[in-house]
Coordinates of C-alpha atoms in Angstrom, one line a residue:
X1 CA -13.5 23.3 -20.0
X2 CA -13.4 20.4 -17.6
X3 CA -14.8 20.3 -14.5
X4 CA -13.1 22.0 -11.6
X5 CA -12.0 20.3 -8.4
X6 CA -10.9 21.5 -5.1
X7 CA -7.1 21.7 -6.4
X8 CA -7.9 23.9 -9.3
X9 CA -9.9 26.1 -6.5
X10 CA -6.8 26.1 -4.2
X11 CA -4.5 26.8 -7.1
X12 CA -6.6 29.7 -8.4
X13 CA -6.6 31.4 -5.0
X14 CA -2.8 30.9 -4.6
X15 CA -2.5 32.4 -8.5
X16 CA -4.5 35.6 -7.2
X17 CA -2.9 36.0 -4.1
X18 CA 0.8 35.4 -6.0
X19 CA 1.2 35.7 -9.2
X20 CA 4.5 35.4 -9.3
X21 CA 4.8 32.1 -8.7
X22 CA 4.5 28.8 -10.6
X23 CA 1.9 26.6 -8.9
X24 CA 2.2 23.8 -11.6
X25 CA 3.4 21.2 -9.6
X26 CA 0.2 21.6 -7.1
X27 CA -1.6 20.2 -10.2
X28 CA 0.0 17.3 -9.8
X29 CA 1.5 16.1 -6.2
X30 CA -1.7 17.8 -4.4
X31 CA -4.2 15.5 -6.5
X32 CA -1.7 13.2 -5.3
X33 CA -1.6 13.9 -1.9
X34 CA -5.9 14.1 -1.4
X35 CA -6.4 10.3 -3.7
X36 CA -3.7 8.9 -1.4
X37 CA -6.4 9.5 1.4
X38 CA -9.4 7.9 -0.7
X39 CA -6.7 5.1 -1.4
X40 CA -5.8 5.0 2.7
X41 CA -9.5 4.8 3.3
X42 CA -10.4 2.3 1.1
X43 CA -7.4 -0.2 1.8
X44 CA -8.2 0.7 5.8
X45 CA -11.9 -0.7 4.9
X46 CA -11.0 -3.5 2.8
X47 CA -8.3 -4.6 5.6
X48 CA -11.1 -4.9 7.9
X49 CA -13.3 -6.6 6.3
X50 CA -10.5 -8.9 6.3
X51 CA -9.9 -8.6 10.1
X52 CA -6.1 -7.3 9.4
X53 CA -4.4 -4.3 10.2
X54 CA -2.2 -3.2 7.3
X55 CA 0.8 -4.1 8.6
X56 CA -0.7 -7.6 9.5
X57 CA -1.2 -7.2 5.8
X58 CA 2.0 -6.4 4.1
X59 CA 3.8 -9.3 6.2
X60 CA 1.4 -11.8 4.8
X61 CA 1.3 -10.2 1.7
X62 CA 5.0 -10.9 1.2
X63 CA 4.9 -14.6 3.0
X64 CA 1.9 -14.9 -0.1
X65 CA 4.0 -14.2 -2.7
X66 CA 7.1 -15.8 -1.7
X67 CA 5.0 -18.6 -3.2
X68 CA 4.9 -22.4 -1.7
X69 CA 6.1 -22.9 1.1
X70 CA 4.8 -19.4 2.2
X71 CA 8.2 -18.8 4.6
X72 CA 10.8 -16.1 4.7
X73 CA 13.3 -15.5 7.2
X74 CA 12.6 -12.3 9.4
X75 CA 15.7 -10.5 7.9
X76 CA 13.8 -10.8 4.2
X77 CA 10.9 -9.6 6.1
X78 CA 12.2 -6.5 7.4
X79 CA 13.9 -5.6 3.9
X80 CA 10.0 -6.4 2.1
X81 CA 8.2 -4.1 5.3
X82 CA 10.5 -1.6 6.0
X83 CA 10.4 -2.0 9.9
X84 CA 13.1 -2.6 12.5
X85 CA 14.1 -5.7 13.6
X86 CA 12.3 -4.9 17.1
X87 CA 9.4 -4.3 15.8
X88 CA 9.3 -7.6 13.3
X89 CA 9.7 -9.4 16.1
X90 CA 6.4 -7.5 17.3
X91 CA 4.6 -8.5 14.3
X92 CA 5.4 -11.9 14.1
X93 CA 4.6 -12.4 17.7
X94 CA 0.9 -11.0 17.3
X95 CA 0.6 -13.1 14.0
X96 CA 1.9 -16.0 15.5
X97 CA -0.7 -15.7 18.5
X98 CA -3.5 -15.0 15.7
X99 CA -2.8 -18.0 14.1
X100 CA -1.5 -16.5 11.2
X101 CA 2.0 -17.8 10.6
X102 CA 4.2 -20.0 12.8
X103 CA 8.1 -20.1 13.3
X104 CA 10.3 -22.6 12.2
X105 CA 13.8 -23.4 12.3
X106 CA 15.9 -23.3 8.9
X107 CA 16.0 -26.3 7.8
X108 CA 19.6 -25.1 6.2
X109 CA 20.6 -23.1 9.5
X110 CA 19.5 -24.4 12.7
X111 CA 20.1 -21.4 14.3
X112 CA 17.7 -19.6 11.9
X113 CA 14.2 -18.8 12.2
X114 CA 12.3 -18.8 9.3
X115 CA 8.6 -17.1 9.7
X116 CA 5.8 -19.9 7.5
X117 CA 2.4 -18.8 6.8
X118 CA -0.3 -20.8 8.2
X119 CA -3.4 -22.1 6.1
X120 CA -5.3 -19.5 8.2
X121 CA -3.0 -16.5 7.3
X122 CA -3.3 -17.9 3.8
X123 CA -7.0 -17.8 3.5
X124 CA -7.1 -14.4 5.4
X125 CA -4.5 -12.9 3.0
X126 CA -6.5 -14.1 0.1
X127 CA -9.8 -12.7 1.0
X128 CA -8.4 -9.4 1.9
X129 CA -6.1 -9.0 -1.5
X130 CA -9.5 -9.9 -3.2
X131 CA -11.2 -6.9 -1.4
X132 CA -8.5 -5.0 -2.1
X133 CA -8.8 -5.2 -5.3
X134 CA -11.9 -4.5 -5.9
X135 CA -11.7 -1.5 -3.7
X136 CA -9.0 -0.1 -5.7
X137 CA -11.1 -1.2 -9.0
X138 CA -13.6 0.9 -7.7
X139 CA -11.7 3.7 -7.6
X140 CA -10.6 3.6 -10.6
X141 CA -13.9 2.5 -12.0
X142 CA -14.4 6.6 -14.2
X143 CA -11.4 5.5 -15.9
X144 CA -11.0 3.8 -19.0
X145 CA -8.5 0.8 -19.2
X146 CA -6.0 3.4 -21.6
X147 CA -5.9 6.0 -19.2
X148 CA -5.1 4.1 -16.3
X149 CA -2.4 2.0 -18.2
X150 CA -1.0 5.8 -19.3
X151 CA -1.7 6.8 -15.7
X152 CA 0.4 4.2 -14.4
X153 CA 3.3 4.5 -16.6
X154 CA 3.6 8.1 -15.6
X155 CA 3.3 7.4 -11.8
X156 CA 6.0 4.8 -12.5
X157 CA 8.5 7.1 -13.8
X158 CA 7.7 9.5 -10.8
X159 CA 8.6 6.7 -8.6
X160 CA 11.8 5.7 -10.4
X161 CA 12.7 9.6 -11.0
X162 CA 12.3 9.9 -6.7
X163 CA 14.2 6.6 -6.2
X164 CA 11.0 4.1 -5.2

């Protein structure tokens, strides 16, 4: 029998207490739920080793893989982070003070903006999706490249099944 963790523990106490009840999906979303908090942990780490917050993170991130010249307009930067428009304009003004990314008018609109990645934000986003990644490789480090390509198919068809 393999070796129990804290779930199994939890689930075997709610199995005593009620019987009655199917605690199958526990198994599952509760591992979940406790690796996203390794995973927070070790991205919060990696980040600041980096000198970024997260969010400083996933703006570069998405100026990064926009590819050359490293620019987006603040509209396909909202849709990519997920924020309001109130608080892009946050984010871009604290990157833009950091050095990070500047503002440019749209060459095709000249009452556009578009937001361009600096060669500072470029380095600092490199460095820190390198630390991410090893980080996360860590992680994952008990598991053999087969399980974690299995293990990511079936997160995938989660996400698609809950609309992500």
């Amino acid at each position: 029998m393999p070796e129990q963790d804290e779930v199994d523990r939890i689930v075997e106490a709610w199995r005593h207490e009620r019987p009655d009840l199917d605690f199958a999906p526990l198994h599952v979303l509760s591992r979940v739920a406790r690796l996203a908090k390794h995973l927070d942990r070790a991205r919060r780490e990696a980040f600041q080793a980096s000198d970024l917050e997260s969010w400083e993170f996933d703006v570069l991130s998405a100026l990064r893989r926009a590819g050359t010249p490293y620019q987006l307009s603040p509209k396909t930067l909202l849709q990519q982070t997920l924020v309001s428009s109130g608080a892009m304009t946050n984010r871009i003004d604290r990157l833009v003070d950091r050095g990070l990314v500047e503002r440019r008018t749209d060459p095709d609109d000249g009452r556009g903006i578009l937001v361009t990645m600096t060669a500072a934000g470029r380095r600092t986003v490199d460095a820190a999706i390198e630390r991410l990644l090893a980080a996360e490789d860590a992680l994952l480090s008990d598991i053999d490249v087969a399980d974690r390509s299995r293990l990511a198919e079936l997160l995938r068809t989660l996400s698609l099944t809950l609309g992500g």
